[in-house]
PDB file of C-alpha atoms and ligand atoms in Angstrom:
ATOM      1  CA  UNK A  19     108.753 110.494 104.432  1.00  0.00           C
ATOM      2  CA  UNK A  20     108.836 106.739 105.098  1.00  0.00           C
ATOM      3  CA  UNK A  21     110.403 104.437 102.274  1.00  0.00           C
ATOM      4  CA  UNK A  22     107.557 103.893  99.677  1.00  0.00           C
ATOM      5  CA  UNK A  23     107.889 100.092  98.607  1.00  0.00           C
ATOM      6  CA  UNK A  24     105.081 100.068  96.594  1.00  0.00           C
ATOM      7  CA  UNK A  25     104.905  99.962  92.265  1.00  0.00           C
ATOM      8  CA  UNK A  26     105.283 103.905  91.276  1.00  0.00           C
ATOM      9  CA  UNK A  27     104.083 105.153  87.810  1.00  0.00           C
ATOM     10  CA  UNK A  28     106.469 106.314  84.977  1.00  0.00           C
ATOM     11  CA  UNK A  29     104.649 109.137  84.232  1.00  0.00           C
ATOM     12  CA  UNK A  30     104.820 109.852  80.525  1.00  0.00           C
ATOM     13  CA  UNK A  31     104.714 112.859  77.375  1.00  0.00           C
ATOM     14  CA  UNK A  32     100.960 112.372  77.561  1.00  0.00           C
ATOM     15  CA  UNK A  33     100.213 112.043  81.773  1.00  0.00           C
ATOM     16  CA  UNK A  34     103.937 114.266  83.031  1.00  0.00           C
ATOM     17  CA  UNK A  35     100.686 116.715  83.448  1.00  0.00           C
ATOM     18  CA  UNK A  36      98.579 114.966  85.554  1.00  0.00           C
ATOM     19  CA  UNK A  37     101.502 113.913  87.890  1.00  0.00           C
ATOM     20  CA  UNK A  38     102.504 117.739  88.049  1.00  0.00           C
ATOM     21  CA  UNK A  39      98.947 118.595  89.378  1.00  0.00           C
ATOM     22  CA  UNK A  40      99.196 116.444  92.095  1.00  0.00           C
ATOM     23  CA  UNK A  41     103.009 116.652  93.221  1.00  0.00           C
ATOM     24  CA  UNK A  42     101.180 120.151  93.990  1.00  0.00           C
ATOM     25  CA  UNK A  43      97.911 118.930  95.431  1.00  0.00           C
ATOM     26  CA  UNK A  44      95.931 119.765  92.548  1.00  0.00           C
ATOM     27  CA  UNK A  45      93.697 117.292  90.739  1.00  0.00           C
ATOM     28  CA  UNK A  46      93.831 118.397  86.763  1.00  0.00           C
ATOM     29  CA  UNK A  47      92.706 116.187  83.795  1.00  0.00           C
ATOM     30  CA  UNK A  48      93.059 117.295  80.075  1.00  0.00           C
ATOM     31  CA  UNK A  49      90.281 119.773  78.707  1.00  0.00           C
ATOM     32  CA  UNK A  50      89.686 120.072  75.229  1.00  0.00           C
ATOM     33  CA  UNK A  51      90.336 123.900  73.955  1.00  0.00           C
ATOM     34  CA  UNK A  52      88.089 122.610  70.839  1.00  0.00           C
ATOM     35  CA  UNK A  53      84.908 121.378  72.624  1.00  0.00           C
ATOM     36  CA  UNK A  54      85.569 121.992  76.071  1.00  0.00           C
ATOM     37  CA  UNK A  55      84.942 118.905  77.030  1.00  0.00           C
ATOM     38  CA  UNK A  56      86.941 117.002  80.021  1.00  0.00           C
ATOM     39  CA  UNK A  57      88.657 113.748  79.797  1.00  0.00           C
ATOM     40  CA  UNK A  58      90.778 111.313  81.628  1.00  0.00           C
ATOM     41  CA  UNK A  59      93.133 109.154  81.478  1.00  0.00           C
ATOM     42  CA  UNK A  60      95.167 111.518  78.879  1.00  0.00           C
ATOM     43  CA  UNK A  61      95.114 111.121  75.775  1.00  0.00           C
ATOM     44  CA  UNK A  62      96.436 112.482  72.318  1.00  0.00           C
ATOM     45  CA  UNK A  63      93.143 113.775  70.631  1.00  0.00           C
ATOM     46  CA  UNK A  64      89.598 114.415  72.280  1.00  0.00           C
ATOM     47  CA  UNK A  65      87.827 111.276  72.313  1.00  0.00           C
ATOM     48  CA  UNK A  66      84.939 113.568  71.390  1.00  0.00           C
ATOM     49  CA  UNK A  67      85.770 116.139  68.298  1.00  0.00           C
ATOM     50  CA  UNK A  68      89.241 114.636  67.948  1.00  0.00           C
ATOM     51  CA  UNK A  69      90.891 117.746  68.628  1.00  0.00           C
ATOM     52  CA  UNK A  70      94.545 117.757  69.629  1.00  0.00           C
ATOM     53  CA  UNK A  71      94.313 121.651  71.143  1.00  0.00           C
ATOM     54  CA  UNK A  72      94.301 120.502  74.743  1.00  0.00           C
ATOM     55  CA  UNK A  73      94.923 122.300  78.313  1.00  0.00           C
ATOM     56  CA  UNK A  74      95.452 120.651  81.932  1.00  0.00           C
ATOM     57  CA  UNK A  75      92.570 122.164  83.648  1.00  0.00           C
ATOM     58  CA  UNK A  76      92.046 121.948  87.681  1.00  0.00           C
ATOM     59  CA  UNK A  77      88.682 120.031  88.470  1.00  0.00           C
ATOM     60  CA  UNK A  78      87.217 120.386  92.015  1.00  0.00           C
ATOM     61  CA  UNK A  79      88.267 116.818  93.042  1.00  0.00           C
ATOM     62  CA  UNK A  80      84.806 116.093  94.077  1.00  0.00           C
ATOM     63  CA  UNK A  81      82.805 112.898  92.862  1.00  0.00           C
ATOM     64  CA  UNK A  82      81.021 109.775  93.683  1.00  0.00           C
ATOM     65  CA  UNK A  83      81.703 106.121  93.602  1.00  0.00           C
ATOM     66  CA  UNK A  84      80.826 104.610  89.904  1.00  0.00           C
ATOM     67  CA  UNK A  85      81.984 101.362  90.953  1.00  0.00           C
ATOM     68  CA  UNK A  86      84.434  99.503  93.122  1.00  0.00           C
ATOM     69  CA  UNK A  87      85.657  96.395  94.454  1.00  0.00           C
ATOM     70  CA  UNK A  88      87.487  95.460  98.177  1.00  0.00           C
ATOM     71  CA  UNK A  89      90.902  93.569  97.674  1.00  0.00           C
ATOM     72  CA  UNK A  90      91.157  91.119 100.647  1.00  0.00           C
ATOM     73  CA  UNK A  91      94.376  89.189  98.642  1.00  0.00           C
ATOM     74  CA  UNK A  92      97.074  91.594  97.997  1.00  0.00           C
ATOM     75  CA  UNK A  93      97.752  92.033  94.150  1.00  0.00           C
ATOM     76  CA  UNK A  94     101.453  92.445  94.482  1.00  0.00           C
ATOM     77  CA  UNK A  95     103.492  91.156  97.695  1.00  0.00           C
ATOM     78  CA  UNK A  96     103.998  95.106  98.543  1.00  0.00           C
ATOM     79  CA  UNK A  97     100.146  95.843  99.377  1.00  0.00           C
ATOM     80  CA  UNK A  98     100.260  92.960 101.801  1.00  0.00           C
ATOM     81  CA  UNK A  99     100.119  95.852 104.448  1.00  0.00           C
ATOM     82  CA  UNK A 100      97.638  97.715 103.155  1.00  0.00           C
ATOM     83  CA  UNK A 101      94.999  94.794 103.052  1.00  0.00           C
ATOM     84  CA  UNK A 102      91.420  95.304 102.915  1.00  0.00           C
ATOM     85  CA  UNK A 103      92.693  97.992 100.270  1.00  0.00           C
ATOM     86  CA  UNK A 104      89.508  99.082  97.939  1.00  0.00           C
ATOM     87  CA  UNK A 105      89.794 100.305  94.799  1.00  0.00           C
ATOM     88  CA  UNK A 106      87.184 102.663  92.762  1.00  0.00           C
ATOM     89  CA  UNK A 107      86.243 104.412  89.852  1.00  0.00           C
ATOM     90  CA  UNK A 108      85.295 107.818  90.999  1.00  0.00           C
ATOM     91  CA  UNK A 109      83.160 109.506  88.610  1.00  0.00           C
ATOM     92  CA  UNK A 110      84.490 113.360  89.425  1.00  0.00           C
ATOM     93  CA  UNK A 111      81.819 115.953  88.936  1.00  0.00           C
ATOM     94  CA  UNK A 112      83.032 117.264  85.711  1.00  0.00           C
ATOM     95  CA  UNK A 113      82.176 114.119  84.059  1.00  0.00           C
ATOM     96  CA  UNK A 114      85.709 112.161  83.879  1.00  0.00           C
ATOM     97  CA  UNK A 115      85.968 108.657  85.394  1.00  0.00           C
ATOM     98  CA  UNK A 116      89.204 108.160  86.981  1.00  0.00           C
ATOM     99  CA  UNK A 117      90.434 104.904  88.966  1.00  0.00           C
ATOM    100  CA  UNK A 118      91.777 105.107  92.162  1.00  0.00           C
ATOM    101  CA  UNK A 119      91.286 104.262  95.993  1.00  0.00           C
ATOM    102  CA  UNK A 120      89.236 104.982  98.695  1.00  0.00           C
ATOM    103  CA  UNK A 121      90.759 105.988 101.786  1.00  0.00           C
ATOM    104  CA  UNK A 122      89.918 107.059 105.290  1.00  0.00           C
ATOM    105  CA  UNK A 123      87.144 104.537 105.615  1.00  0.00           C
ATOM    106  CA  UNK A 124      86.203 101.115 106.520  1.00  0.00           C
ATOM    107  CA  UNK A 125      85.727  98.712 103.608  1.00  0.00           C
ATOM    108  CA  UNK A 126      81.630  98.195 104.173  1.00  0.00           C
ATOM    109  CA  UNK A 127      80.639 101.744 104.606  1.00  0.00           C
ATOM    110  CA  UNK A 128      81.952 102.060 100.452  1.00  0.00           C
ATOM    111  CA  UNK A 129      78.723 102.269  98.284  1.00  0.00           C
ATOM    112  CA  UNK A 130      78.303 103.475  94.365  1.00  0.00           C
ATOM    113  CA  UNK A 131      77.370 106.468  95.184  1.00  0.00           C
ATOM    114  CA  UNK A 132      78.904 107.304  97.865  1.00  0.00           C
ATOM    115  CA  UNK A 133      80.229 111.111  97.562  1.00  0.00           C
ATOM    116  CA  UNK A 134      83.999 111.642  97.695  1.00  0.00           C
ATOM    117  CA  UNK A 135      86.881 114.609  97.626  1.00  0.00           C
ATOM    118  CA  UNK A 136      90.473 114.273  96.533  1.00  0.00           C
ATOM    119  CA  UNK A 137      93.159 113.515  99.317  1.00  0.00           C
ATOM    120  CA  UNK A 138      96.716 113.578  98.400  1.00  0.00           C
ATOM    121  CA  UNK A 139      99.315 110.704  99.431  1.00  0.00           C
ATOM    122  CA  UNK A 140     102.844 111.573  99.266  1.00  0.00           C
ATOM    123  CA  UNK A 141     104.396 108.800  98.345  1.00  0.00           C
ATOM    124  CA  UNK A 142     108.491 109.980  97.169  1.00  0.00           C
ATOM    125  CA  UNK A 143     109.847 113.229  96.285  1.00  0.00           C
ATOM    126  CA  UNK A 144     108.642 112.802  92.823  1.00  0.00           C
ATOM    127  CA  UNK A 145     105.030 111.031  92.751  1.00  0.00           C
ATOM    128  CA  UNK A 146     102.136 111.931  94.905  1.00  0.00           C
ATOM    129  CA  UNK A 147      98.864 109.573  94.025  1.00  0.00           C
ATOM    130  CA  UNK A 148      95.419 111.353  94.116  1.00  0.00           C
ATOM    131  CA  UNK A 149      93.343 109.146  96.594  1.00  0.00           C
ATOM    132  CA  UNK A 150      89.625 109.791  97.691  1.00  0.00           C
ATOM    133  CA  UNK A 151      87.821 109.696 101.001  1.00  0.00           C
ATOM    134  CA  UNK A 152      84.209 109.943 101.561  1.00  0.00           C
ATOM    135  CA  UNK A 153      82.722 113.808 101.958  1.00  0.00           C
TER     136      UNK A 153
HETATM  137 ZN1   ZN B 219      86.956 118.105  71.895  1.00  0.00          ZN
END
């Protein structure tokens, strides 16, 4: 595995969860043992019954493109390489919004709407990122 020079999360009490799922290739989110309901990013109580009872539930890692935007000016000096580098909100098919990038394709073939499925990037031995490339 090449060096990864890039920011890494600190995952915390509240997303050590969602980093688990993917270090195994697995997308999960929190699910609401109260309502049933999905939701993401994590969070202490459901955002919709305010239940704390809460599971991390697998989702099928397959959505569409809410929004996105197509970073020609690197944000940080380390995704100078990575440049055009477009990042979305994918809105996954079990309702959650989750922000992330789009992978495997050009820049101008990237449309809201545009049906995508979970790819995993390795990045060290600890973090893996969920990405998403068109389906
Ligand atoms: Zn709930």
């Amino acid at each position: 595995m090449a060096e990864y020079t890039r920011p890494l999360p600190r995952p915390t009490k509240f997303s050590q969860g969602f980093w688990e799922g993917a270090k195994r290739h697995e997308l999960v989110v929190q699910r609401c043992r109260d309502c049933g309901r999905y939701r993401h990013s994590p969070k202490l109580a459901c955002p919709h019954c305010l239940s704390t009872d809460t599971e991390w539930a697998r989702v099928s890692g397959r959505g569409t493109v809410y929004t996105y935007t197509v970073h020609y000016r690197a944000p940080a000096p380390a995704f100078g390489s990575d440049l055009p580098l477009v990042t979305a909100l994918i809105e996954l098919e079990e309702g959650p919004l989750m922000m992330s990038n789009i992978v495997g394709c050009p820049p101008e073939k990237v449309r809201i709407g545009l049906p995508v499925e979970v790819v995993f990037e390795d990045a060290t031995e600890h973090i893996t990122f969920p990405r998403f490339k068109p389906r």
